[in-house]
CSV table of C-alpha atoms in Angstrom, one decimal:
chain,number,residue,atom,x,y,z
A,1,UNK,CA,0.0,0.0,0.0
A,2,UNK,CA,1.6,3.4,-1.1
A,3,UNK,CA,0.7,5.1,2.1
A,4,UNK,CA,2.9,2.2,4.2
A,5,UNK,CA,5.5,2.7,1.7
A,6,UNK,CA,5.5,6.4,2.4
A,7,UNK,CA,5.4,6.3,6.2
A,8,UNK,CA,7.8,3.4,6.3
A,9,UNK,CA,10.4,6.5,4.3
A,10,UNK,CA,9.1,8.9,7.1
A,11,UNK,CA,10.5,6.8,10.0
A,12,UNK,CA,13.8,5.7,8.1
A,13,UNK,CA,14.4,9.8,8.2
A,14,UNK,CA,13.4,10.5,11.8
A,15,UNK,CA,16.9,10.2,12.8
A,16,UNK,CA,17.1,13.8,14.6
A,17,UNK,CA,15.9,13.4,17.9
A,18,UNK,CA,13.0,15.0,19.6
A,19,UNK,CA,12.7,16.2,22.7
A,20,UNK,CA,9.5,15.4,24.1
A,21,UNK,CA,7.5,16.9,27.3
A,22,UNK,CA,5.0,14.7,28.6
A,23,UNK,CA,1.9,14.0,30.4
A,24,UNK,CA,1.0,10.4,32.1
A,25,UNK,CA,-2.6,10.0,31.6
A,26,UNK,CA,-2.7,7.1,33.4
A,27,UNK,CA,-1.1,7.0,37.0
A,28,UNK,CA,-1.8,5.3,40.3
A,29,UNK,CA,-1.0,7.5,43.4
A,30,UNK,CA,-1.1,3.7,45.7
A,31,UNK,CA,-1.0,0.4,44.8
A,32,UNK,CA,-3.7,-2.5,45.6
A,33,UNK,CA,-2.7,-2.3,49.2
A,34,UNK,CA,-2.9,1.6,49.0
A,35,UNK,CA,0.2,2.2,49.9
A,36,UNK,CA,2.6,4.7,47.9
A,37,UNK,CA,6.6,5.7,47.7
A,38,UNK,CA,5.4,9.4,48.5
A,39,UNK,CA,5.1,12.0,47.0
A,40,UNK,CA,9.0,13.0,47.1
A,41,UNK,CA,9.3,10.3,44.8
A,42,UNK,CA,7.0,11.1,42.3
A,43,UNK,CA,7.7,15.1,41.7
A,44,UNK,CA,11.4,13.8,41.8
A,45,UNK,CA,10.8,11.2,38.8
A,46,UNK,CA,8.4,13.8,37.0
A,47,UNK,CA,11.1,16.5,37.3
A,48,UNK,CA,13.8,13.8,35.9
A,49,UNK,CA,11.6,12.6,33.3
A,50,UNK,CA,10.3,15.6,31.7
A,51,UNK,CA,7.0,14.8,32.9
A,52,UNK,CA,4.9,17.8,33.0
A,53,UNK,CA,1.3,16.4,34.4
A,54,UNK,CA,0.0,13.5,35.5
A,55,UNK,CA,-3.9,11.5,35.9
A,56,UNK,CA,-3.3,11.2,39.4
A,57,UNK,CA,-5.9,8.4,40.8
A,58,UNK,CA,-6.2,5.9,43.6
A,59,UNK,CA,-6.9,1.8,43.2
A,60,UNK,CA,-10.5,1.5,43.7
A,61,UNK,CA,-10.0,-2.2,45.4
A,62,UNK,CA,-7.9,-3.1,47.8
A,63,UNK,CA,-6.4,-7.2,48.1
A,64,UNK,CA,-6.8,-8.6,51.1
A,65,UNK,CA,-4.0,-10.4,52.7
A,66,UNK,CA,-5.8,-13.9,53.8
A,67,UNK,CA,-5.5,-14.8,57.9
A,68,UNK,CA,-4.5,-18.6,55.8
A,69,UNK,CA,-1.5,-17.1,53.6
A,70,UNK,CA,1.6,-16.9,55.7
A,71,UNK,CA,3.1,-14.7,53.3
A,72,UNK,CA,1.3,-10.9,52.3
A,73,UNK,CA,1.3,-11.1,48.1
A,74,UNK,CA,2.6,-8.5,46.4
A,75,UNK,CA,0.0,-8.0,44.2
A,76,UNK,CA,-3.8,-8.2,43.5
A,77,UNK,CA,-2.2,-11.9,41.6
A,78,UNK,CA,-0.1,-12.7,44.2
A,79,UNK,CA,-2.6,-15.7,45.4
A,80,UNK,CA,-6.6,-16.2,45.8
A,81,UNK,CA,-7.5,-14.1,47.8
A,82,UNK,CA,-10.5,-11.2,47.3
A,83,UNK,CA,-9.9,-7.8,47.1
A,84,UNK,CA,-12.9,-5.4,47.8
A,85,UNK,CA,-13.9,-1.9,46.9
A,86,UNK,CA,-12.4,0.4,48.8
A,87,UNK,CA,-13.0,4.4,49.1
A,88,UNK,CA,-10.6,5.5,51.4
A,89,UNK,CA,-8.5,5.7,48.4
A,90,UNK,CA,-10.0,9.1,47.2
A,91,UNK,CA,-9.2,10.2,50.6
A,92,UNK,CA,-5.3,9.7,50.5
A,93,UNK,CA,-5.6,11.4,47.0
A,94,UNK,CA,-7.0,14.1,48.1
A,95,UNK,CA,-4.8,14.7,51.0
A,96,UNK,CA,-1.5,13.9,48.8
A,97,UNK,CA,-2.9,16.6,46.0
A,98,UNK,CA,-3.7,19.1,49.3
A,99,UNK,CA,-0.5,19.2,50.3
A,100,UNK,CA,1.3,20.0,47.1
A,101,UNK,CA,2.8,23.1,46.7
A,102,UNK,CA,0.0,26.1,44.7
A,103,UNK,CA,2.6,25.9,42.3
A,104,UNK,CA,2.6,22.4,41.4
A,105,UNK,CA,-1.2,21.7,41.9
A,106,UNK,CA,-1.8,22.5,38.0
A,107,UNK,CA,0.5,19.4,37.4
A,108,UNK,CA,-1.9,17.4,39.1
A,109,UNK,CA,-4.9,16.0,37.6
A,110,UNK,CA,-7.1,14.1,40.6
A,111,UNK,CA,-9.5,11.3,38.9
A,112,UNK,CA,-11.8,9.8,41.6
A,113,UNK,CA,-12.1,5.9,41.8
A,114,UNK,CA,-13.4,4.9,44.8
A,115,UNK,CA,-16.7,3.2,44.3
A,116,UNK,CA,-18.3,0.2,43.1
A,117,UNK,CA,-19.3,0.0,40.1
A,118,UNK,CA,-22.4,-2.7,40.8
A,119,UNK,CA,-24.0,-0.4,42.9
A,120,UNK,CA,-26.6,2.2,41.8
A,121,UNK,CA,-25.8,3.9,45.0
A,122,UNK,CA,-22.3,4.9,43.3
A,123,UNK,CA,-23.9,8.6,41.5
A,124,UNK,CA,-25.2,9.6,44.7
A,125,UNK,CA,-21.6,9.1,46.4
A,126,UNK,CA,-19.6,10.5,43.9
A,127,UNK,CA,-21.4,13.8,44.0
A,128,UNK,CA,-21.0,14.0,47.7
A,129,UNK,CA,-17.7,13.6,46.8
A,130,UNK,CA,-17.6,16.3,44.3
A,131,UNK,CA,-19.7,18.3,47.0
A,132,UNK,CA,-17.2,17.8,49.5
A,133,UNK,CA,-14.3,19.2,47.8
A,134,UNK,CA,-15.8,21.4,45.0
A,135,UNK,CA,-13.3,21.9,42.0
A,136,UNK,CA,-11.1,18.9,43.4
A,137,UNK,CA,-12.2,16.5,40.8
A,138,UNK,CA,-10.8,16.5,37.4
A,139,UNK,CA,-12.2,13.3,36.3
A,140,UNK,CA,-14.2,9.8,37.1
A,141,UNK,CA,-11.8,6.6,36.7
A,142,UNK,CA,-10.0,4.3,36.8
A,143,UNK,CA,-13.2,2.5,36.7
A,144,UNK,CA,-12.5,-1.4,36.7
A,145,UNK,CA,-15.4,-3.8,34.8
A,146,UNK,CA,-13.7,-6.5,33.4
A,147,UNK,CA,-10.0,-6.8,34.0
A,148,UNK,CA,-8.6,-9.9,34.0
A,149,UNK,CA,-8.4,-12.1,37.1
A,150,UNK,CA,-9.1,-9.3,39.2
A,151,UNK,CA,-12.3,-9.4,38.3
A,152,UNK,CA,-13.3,-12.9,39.7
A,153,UNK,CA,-11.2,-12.0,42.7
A,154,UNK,CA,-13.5,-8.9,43.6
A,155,UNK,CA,-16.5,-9.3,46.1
A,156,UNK,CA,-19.9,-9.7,44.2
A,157,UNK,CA,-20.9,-10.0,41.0
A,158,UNK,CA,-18.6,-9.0,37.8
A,159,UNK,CA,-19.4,-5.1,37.1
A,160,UNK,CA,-20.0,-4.5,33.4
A,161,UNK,CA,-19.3,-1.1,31.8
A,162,UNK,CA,-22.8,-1.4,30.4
A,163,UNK,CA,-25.0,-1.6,33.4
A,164,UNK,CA,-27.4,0.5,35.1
A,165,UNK,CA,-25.5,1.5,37.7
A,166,UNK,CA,-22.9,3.2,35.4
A,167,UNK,CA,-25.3,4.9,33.2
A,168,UNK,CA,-26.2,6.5,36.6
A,169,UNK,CA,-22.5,7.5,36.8
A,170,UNK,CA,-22.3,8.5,33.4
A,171,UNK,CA,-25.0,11.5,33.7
A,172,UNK,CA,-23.3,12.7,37.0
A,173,UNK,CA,-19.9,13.0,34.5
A,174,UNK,CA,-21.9,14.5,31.7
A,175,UNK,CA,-23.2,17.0,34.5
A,176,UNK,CA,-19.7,18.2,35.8
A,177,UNK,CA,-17.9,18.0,32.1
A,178,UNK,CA,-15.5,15.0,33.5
A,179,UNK,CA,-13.7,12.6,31.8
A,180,UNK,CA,-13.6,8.8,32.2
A,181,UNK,CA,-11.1,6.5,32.3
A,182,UNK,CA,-12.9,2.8,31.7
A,183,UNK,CA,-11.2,0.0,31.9
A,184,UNK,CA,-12.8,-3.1,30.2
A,185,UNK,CA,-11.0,-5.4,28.5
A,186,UNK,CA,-12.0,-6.0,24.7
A,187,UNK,CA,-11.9,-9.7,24.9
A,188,UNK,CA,-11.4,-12.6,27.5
A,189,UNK,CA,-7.6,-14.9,27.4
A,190,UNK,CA,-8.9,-17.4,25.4
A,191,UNK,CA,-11.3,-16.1,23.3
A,192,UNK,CA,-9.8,-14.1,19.6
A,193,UNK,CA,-12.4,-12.7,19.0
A,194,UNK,CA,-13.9,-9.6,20.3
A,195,UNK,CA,-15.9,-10.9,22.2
A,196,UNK,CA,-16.7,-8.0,25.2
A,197,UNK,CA,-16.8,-4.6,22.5
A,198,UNK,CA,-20.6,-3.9,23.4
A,199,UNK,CA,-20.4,-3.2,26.6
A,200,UNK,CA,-17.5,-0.4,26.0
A,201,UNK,CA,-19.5,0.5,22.8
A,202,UNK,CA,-23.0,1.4,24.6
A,203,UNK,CA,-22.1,4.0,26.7
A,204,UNK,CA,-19.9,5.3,23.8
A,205,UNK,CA,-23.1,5.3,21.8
A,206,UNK,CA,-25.8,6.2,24.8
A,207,UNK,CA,-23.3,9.0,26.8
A,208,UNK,CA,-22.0,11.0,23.7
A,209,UNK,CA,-21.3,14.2,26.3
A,210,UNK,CA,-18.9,12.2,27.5
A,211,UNK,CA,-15.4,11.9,27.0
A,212,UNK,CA,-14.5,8.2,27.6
A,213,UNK,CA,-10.5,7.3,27.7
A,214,UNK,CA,-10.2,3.7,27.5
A,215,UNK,CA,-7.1,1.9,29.3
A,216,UNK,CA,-5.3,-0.2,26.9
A,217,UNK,CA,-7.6,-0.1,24.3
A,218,UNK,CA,-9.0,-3.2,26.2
A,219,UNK,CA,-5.7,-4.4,26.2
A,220,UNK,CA,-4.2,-6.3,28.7
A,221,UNK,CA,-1.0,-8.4,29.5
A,222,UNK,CA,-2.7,-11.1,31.0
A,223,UNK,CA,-4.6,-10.9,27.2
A,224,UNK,CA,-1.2,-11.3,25.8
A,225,UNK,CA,0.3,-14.1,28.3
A,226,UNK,CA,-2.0,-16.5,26.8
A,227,UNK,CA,-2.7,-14.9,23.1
A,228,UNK,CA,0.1,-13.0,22.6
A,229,UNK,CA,-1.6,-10.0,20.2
A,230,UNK,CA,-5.0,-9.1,19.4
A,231,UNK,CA,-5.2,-8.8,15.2
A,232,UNK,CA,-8.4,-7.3,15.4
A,233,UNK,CA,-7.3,-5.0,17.5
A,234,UNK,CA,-6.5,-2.2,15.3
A,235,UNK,CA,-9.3,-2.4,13.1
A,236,UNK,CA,-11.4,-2.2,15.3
A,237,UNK,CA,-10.3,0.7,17.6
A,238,UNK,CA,-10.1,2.5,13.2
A,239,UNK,CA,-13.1,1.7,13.5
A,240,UNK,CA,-15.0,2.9,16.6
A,241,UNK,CA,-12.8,6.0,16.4
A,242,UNK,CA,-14.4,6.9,13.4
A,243,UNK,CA,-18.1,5.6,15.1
A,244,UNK,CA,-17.3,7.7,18.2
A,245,UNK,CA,-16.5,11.0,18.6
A,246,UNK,CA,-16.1,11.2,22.1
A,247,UNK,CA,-13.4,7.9,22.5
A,248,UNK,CA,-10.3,8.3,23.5
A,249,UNK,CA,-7.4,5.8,24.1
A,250,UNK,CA,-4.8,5.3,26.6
A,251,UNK,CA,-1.3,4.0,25.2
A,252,UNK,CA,-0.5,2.4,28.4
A,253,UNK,CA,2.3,0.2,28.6
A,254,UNK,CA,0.4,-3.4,27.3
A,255,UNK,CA,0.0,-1.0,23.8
A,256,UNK,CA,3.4,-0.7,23.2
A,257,UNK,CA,4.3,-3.7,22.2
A,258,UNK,CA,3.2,-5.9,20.8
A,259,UNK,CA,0.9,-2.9,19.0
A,260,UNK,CA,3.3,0.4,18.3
A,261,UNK,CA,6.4,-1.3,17.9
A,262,UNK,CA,7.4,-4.5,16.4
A,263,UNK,CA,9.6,-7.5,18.2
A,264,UNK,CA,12.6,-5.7,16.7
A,265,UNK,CA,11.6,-2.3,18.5
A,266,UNK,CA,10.6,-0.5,15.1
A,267,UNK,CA,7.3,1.7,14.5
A,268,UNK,CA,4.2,-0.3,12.9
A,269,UNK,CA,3.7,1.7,9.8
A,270,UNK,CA,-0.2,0.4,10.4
A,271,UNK,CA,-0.5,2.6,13.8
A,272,UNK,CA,1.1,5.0,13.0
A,273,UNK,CA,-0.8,5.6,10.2
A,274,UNK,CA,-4.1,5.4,12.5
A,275,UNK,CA,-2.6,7.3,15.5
A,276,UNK,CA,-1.8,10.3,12.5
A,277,UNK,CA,-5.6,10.3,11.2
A,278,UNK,CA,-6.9,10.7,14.6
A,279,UNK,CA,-3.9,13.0,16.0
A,280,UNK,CA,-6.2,14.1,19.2
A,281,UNK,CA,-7.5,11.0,20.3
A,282,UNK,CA,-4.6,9.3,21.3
A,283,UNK,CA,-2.3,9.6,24.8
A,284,UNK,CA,0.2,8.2,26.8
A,285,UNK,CA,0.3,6.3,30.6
A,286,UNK,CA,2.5,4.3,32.4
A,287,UNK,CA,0.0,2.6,34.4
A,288,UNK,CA,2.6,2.7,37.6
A,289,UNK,CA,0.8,2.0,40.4
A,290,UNK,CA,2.3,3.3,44.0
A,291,UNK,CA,6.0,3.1,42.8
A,292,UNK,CA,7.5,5.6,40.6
A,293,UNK,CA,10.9,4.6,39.7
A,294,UNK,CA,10.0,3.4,36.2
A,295,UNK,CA,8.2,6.5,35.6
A,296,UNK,CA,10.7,7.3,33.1
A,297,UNK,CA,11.6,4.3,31.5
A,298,UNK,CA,7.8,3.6,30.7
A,299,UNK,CA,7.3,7.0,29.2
A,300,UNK,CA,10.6,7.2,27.3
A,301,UNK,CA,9.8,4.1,25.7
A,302,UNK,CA,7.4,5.5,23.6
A,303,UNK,CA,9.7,8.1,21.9
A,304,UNK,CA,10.5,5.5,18.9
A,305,UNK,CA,7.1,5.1,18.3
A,306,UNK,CA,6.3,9.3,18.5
A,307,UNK,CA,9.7,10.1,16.2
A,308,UNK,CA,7.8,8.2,13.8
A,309,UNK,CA,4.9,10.7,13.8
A,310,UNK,CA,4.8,14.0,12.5
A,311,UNK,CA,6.4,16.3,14.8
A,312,UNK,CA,3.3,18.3,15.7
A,313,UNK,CA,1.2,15.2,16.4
A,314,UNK,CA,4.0,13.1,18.4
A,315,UNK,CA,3.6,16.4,20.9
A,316,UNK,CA,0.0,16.1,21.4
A,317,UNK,CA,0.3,12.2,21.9
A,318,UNK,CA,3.1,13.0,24.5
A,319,UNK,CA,1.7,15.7,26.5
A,320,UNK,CA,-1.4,18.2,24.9
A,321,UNK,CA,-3.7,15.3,24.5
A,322,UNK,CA,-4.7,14.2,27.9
A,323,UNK,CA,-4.9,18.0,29.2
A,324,UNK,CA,-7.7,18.4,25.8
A,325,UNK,CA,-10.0,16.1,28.0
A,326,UNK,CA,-9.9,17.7,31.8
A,327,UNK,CA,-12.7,19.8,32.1
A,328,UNK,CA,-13.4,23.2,30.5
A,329,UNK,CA,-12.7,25.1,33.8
A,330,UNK,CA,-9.6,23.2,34.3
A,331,UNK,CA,-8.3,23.9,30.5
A,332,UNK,CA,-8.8,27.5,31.2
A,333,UNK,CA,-7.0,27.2,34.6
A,334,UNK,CA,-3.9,25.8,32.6
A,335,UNK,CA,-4.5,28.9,29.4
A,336,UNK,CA,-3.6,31.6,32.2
């Protein structure tokens, strides 16, 4: 095809480097014991990493640590046991964003999480939330449905982005112009098919005053552990970009490869072809969660992948991109 041809020529002459500033549109202040290295360590990895804002959101579950496992896991995977919604973590990231500096509060975007999902109760607590702390709340997410194993480790039923009690949340966002970050995986480990799209695609199609980011693109490494990569992938998300106006993807770190780059570390001509057509719709996490050491290394390893955009694009992906989707009060906070 003559356009790969001609982006294939594009990346063989993007050997002048780029300096990119970014913005992490996907970050997790605590980890699923809601813990955190601090916030010393973050502004310190931010600062080394030319990372100019962040999506700054707790875990909405918390894993228990079994009175049966001699051993506390190390992660929601770490063994069987549950883990359980928890909203005490908007609480430490509120306190954590309070006692920031004035100056370094505009680098901080706070997303609440804490809520379940199931629960048609969840709208009414989220706006006493947003009643609590008016102007605090920059966005809704990350709202977990279907991720994974985590979702049959999670008290109750299996939340679905497509039930009632989201729609419920869904207006509330419409309401206060925030964003959401969903995450629902596109298909199961076994399945190669895509076989979960609806129930990301109704409230794409039945909330269109809302801006939706979805993390991963439904994406997942447990996805690839047992499939590898998803070759439906991008047609579809060609596809629904062009469907849905008001979707927006996270490039989190399952995206980069096997997606952007190739086993040998080189652009796909294929996305970056799509990421050019839609050069707003795109942006970049590193889905850290508590610890902020690879902060760098996860954000830096999409500059390959953005030298092989044009210039002005690769700067929205990086940084402009994720600050186009905060609210309009917030946008004109950051104009000043």
């Amino acid at each position: 095809m003559p356009w790969i041809l001609a982006l294939s020529a594009v990346i063989a002459c993007s050997a002048q480097a780029r300096e990119y500033r970014y913005s992490d549109a996907h970050l997790h202040y605590v980890d699923f014991f809601q813990e955190s290295a601090g916030m010393d360590e973050l502004l310190e990895k931010m600062a080394e990493n030319n990372v100019d804002h962040v999506m700054f959101s707790g875990i909405p579950v918390a894993k228990k640590w079994d009175e049966d496992e001699p051993k506390r896991p190390r992660y929601y995977a770490g063994d069987d046991a549950n883990a359980y919604w928890y909203s005490a973590t908007d609480v430490f990231i509120a306190d954590a964003y309070k006692r920031l500096p004035a100056e370094q509060r505009k680098r901080f975007h706070p997303f609440l999480s804490g809520f379940n999902p199931n629960d048609k109760n969840a709208d009414a607590h989220i706006r006493r939330m947003l009643e609590l702390d008016p102007g605090l709340w920059q966005g809704i997410g990350e709202v977990f449905t279907r991720h994974d194993d985590l979702t049959a480790l999670i008290h109750g039923s299996a939340p679905r982005a497509n039930n009632e009690a989201l729609a419920r949340v869904f207006h509330l966002a419409a309401e206060y112009d925030l964003p959401v970050m969903l995450h629902s995986n596109i298909t199961s480990k076994r399945e190669r098919e895509p076989l979960f799209l609806e129930e990301i695609e109704a409230p794409l199609r039945n909330h269109p005053h809302v801006r939706f980011i979805w993390a991963h693109a439904g994406t997942s490494a447990e996805i690839h552990r047992h499939q590898e990569k998803l070759d439906f992938l991008l047609d579809t998300v060609e596809r629904m970009l062009g469907q849905y106006p008001n979707l927006y993807i996270d490039l989190s770190w399952t995206m980069l490869r096997p997606y952007l780059l190739d086993a040998d570390g080189k652009p796909d001509p294929k996305w970056v072809h799509l990421v050019s057509s839609y050069p707003e719709r795109f942006m970049l996490g590193s889905d850290v969660v508590g610890r902020f050491g690879s902060l760098g290394d996860y954000m830096k390893g999409f500059d390959p992948f953005l030298d092989a955009l044009p210039e002005d694009v690769a700067h929205k992906v990086a940084r402009d991109n994720f600050l186009s989707v905060l609210p309009r009060r917030v946008q004109a906070e950051l104009d000043r």
